[in-house]
Coordinates of C-alpha atoms in Angstrom, one line a residue:
M2 CA -23.3 -15.8 -12.9
K3 CA -22.8 -14.9 -16.7
G4 CA -21.0 -17.9 -19.2
G5 CA -17.6 -16.2 -19.0
A6 CA -17.2 -15.7 -15.8
A7 CA -17.7 -19.3 -14.9
R8 CA -16.3 -20.5 -17.6
G9 CA -13.6 -18.7 -15.6
A10 CA -14.3 -20.0 -12.1
W11 CA -14.4 -23.5 -13.3
G12 CA -12.3 -24.2 -16.3
A13 CA -13.5 -26.7 -19.3
A14 CA -13.6 -29.6 -17.3
G15 CA -16.0 -28.8 -14.6
A16 CA -13.1 -28.8 -11.5
R17 CA -13.3 -25.1 -9.4
R18 CA -9.8 -23.3 -10.5
P19 CA -8.5 -22.1 -7.7
R20 CA -8.5 -18.9 -6.1
P21 CA -7.7 -16.4 -3.0
C22 CA -10.2 -16.7 0.2
D23 CA -12.4 -13.6 0.8
R24 CA -9.9 -11.5 3.0
Y25 CA -9.3 -7.5 3.8
K26 CA -5.9 -6.0 5.0
H27 CA -3.9 -7.5 2.2
A28 CA -2.2 -5.8 0.0
C29 CA -2.3 -5.6 -4.2
A30 CA -0.5 -4.4 -7.1
V31 CA 0.2 -4.6 -11.2
C32 CA 3.0 -5.6 -12.3
R33 CA 3.7 -6.6 -16.4
G34 CA 0.0 -7.0 -16.9
F35 CA -0.8 -9.1 -14.2
V36 CA -2.1 -8.2 -10.6
Y37 CA -0.2 -9.8 -7.1
L38 CA -2.0 -10.1 -4.3
Y39 CA -0.3 -11.7 -0.9
G40 CA -2.0 -12.5 2.7
G41 CA -4.3 -10.0 4.2
R42 CA -6.7 -11.8 7.2
G43 CA -9.5 -13.9 6.7
S44 CA -10.4 -16.1 10.0
T45 CA -6.9 -15.5 11.1
A46 CA -3.7 -13.7 9.3
L47 CA -2.7 -14.9 5.6
R48 CA 0.9 -16.1 4.0
D49 CA -0.7 -16.9 0.9
F50 CA 0.4 -15.7 -2.2
W51 CA -1.6 -15.0 -5.6
R52 CA -1.4 -13.8 -9.2
Y53 CA -4.3 -12.9 -11.3
H54 CA -4.1 -13.3 -15.1
T55 CA -5.8 -10.3 -16.7
V56 CA -6.3 -11.7 -19.7
K57 CA -7.9 -15.5 -19.0
N58 CA -9.5 -14.5 -15.6
E59 CA -8.0 -16.9 -13.6
W60 CA -5.7 -16.5 -10.1
E61 CA -2.9 -18.3 -10.0
M62 CA -1.1 -19.8 -6.6
L63 CA 2.3 -18.6 -6.4
D64 CA 4.9 -20.1 -3.8
C65 CA 6.3 -17.9 -1.1
S66 CA 7.5 -21.2 1.3
R67 CA 10.7 -20.6 1.1
D68 CA 12.3 -16.5 1.3
G69 CA 8.9 -15.3 1.2
P70 CA 7.4 -13.2 4.2
E71 CA 5.4 -14.6 6.9
E72 CA 2.1 -13.6 7.3
L73 CA 1.0 -10.3 7.0
E74 CA -1.8 -7.9 7.6
E75 CA -2.3 -4.0 6.5
H76 CA 1.3 -4.4 5.1
S77 CA 1.9 -2.7 1.6
M78 CA 3.0 -3.7 -1.8
V79 CA 4.6 -1.9 -4.8
A80 CA 5.8 -3.2 -8.7
F81 CA 9.0 -1.5 -9.9
K82 CA 10.8 -2.6 -13.0
G83 CA 9.6 -6.4 -12.8
S84 CA 9.6 -6.5 -8.8
L85 CA 7.4 -6.2 -6.1
Y86 CA 8.3 -4.5 -2.8
I87 CA 6.5 -5.8 0.0
F88 CA 6.4 -3.7 3.0
G89 CA 5.7 -3.8 7.1
G90 CA 2.2 -5.6 8.3
M91 CA 4.7 -8.3 10.7
M92 CA 2.5 -9.9 13.4
D93 CA 5.0 -10.5 16.1
S94 CA 6.0 -7.0 16.8
A95 CA 8.9 -8.5 19.6
F96 CA 10.4 -10.1 16.8
T97 CA 10.3 -7.8 14.3
Q98 CA 12.4 -5.1 16.4
G99 CA 15.4 -7.0 14.4
K100 CA 15.2 -5.7 10.8
T101 CA 13.6 -4.0 8.7
P102 CA 10.5 -5.9 7.0
L103 CA 11.1 -5.0 3.5
W104 CA 11.0 -8.6 1.0
I105 CA 11.7 -8.1 -2.8
Y106 CA 9.8 -10.6 -4.9
D107 CA 11.9 -10.9 -8.8
T108 CA 8.6 -11.9 -10.9
D109 CA 11.1 -12.9 -13.8
S110 CA 13.1 -15.4 -11.4
A111 CA 10.1 -16.1 -8.9
R112 CA 12.8 -15.6 -6.4
W113 CA 12.4 -13.5 -2.7
T114 CA 14.4 -11.6 -1.1
E115 CA 14.9 -9.8 2.1
S116 CA 16.5 -6.8 2.7
C117 CA 19.3 -6.6 4.7
N118 CA 19.1 -2.8 5.7
E119 CA 19.5 -3.2 10.0
P120 CA 17.1 -0.9 11.7
A121 CA 20.3 1.0 14.2
E122 CA 18.0 1.3 17.9
T123 CA 17.6 4.6 17.3
E124 CA 15.6 3.5 13.7
S125 CA 16.9 6.3 12.0
S126 CA 18.6 4.1 9.6
A127 CA 15.8 2.4 8.5
P128 CA 11.9 2.0 9.2
A129 CA 10.6 -0.2 11.8
N130 CA 7.4 -2.3 11.5
R131 CA 4.4 -0.9 10.8
K132 CA 1.0 -1.5 10.1
G133 CA -1.3 0.6 7.9
H134 CA 1.0 3.2 6.4
S135 CA 1.1 4.0 2.7
A136 CA 3.6 3.5 -0.3
V137 CA 3.7 4.7 -3.7
V138 CA 6.7 5.0 -6.2
Y139 CA 7.6 8.5 -7.8
H140 CA 10.7 7.8 -10.0
S141 CA 13.3 5.3 -8.6
S142 CA 11.6 5.3 -5.0
M143 CA 9.2 4.5 -3.2
Y144 CA 8.0 6.4 -0.3
I145 CA 6.3 5.1 2.8
Y146 CA 4.2 7.6 5.3
G147 CA 2.4 7.0 8.8
G148 CA 1.7 3.5 10.2
Y149 CA 1.5 2.9 14.0
F150 CA 3.4 0.4 15.8
G151 CA 1.3 -1.7 17.7
I152 CA 2.0 -0.1 21.6
K153 CA 4.4 2.7 20.7
G154 CA 1.5 4.5 19.0
I155 CA 1.3 5.8 15.7
S156 CA 3.8 6.8 13.8
Q157 CA 4.4 10.8 11.1
E158 CA 7.6 9.0 9.8
F159 CA 7.9 9.7 5.9
W160 CA 10.7 7.4 4.0
E161 CA 11.9 7.1 1.0
F162 CA 13.6 3.6 -0.1
H163 CA 16.0 4.2 -3.1
F164 CA 15.6 1.1 -5.1
D165 CA 18.3 0.9 -7.3
T166 CA 21.0 1.6 -4.1
R167 CA 18.3 -0.2 -1.6
K168 CA 19.4 2.5 0.9
W169 CA 16.6 4.1 3.1
L170 CA 16.4 8.0 3.7
C171 CA 14.4 9.7 6.1
V172 CA 12.3 12.2 4.6
S173 CA 12.5 15.6 6.6
S174 CA 10.1 18.1 5.8
P175 CA 11.1 21.7 7.6
C176 CA 8.8 21.4 10.0
H177 CA 6.3 18.6 11.0
S178 CA 3.3 20.3 12.7
S179 CA 2.6 21.3 8.7
G180 CA 2.1 17.9 7.7
P181 CA -0.6 15.8 7.7
G182 CA 1.1 14.3 11.2
A183 CA 0.8 11.4 12.3
R184 CA -1.6 9.1 10.9
H185 CA -2.5 5.1 9.5
G186 CA -5.3 3.8 7.8
H187 CA -4.9 6.3 5.0
S188 CA -4.6 6.2 0.7
A189 CA -1.7 7.9 -1.1
A190 CA -1.2 8.5 -4.5
V191 CA 0.7 9.8 -7.1
Y192 CA 0.3 12.2 -9.7
H193 CA 2.7 14.0 -11.7
T194 CA 5.2 15.8 -9.0
A195 CA 3.1 15.2 -5.9
M196 CA 1.7 12.7 -3.7
Y197 CA -1.9 13.3 -2.7
L198 CA -2.6 11.7 0.9
F199 CA -6.3 11.5 2.0
G200 CA -7.9 10.8 5.4
G201 CA -7.1 7.3 7.8
L202 CA -6.9 8.0 11.8
V203 CA -5.7 10.6 13.7
G204 CA -5.9 9.7 17.1
L205 CA -9.1 7.9 17.4
T206 CA -10.6 9.9 15.2
E207 CA -11.5 9.6 11.2
Q208 CA -10.2 12.3 8.8
R209 CA -11.7 13.6 5.4
D210 CA -8.3 15.8 4.9
L211 CA -6.5 16.0 1.4
W212 CA -3.0 16.5 1.8
K213 CA -0.3 17.2 -0.9
W214 CA 3.4 16.5 -0.4
D215 CA 5.5 18.1 -3.8
F216 CA 8.2 16.2 -4.4
G217 CA 9.9 19.2 -6.0
S218 CA 9.8 21.4 -3.1
S219 CA 9.7 19.2 -0.3
S220 CA 6.4 21.0 0.9
W221 CA 3.0 19.5 2.8
S222 CA 0.8 21.9 1.4
S223 CA -3.1 21.4 3.1
I224 CA -6.3 21.3 0.6
R225 CA -9.4 22.5 1.4
T226 CA -12.0 21.6 -0.4
S227 CA -16.2 22.4 0.6
Q228 CA -17.2 18.5 -0.2
G229 CA -15.3 16.0 -0.7
P230 CA -15.8 12.1 1.0
P231 CA -16.4 11.7 4.2
P232 CA -14.2 10.6 7.6
L233 CA -13.1 7.8 6.0
V234 CA -10.5 5.1 6.9
G235 CA -9.1 1.4 5.6
H236 CA -10.4 2.7 1.9
A237 CA -8.1 2.3 -1.4
S238 CA -7.0 5.8 -3.3
I239 CA -5.5 5.5 -7.5
V240 CA -5.1 8.1 -9.9
C241 CA -6.9 7.5 -13.3
K242 CA -5.8 10.0 -16.5
D243 CA -6.0 13.5 -14.3
S244 CA -8.3 12.4 -11.5
M245 CA -8.3 10.6 -8.4
L246 CA -10.8 7.8 -7.4
I247 CA -11.0 6.7 -3.6
F248 CA -13.5 3.3 -3.1
G249 CA -14.5 2.0 0.1
G250 CA -13.3 2.6 3.6
G251 CA -15.7 3.6 6.5
I252 CA -16.0 4.7 10.7
S253 CA -15.4 2.5 13.6
N254 CA -18.5 0.6 14.7
S255 CA -20.2 0.8 11.2
S256 CA -20.4 -0.7 7.7
P257 CA -17.9 -0.2 5.4
N258 CA -19.5 2.0 2.7
D259 CA -19.0 1.1 -1.5
D260 CA -19.2 4.5 -1.8
L261 CA -17.0 5.9 -5.2
W262 CA -15.7 9.6 -4.9
K263 CA -13.7 11.3 -7.9
Y264 CA -11.6 14.2 -6.7
H265 CA -10.0 15.9 -9.9
F266 CA -6.4 17.9 -10.4
H267 CA -7.2 20.8 -11.9
T268 CA -10.4 21.7 -10.7
Q269 CA -9.6 21.0 -7.8
T270 CA -13.5 19.5 -6.8
W271 CA -14.2 15.8 -5.6
K272 CA -17.5 14.6 -7.4

């Protein structure tokens, strides 16, 4: 450990600073210069809540005991205007049929509120609990795609949650067969006026396909490239400048990989 990293982990008095335990299937988001982390799975499912100070290189444990979510895994978290939005990942599927699994955390007041949208019997007014979906922010909305419901199978639902009205809308494309279909464990990222979705599991098969959802025309298109990452599930993707970076993931019964891939939007090439 170099000196700066050692001081960040141990502090001036030599007492070890708190930090999150090893985990996977957690969710992170960046909000106002801090990295927030919630839940996931270590040896058991977790419900701890952390904030990372990027300047100080320090972790801080936050309180989620009162109104925060329970143990979550394979949930999503996005940030918008000083609030965090955590969706899905609830463990007890029998309990979750009765409510929409969306929690909102105000970083200024440090308060949790739970979305009170009750799913209808048809589940058409708000999405039901799911895991392994993707969540992105575009303009004043969060967009949720796919995921799985446990024994009920995989979803190809596409939902929009409007932050200002706190209302859900089912985003329907003209023909479901023209889109990515039912999948989970994929990644999604927004660049300009489109969402780019990569990989994940369709049935029992890992994918390496790349899809583009155009918010302007509300339509899917498949982007065919000769090269690119191998089939992946459980990876992460972000947009940086004019590229999408994809890291990690893997396929079933194999070790996860530590490859980093870059997709350049203008040239439509992988590196």
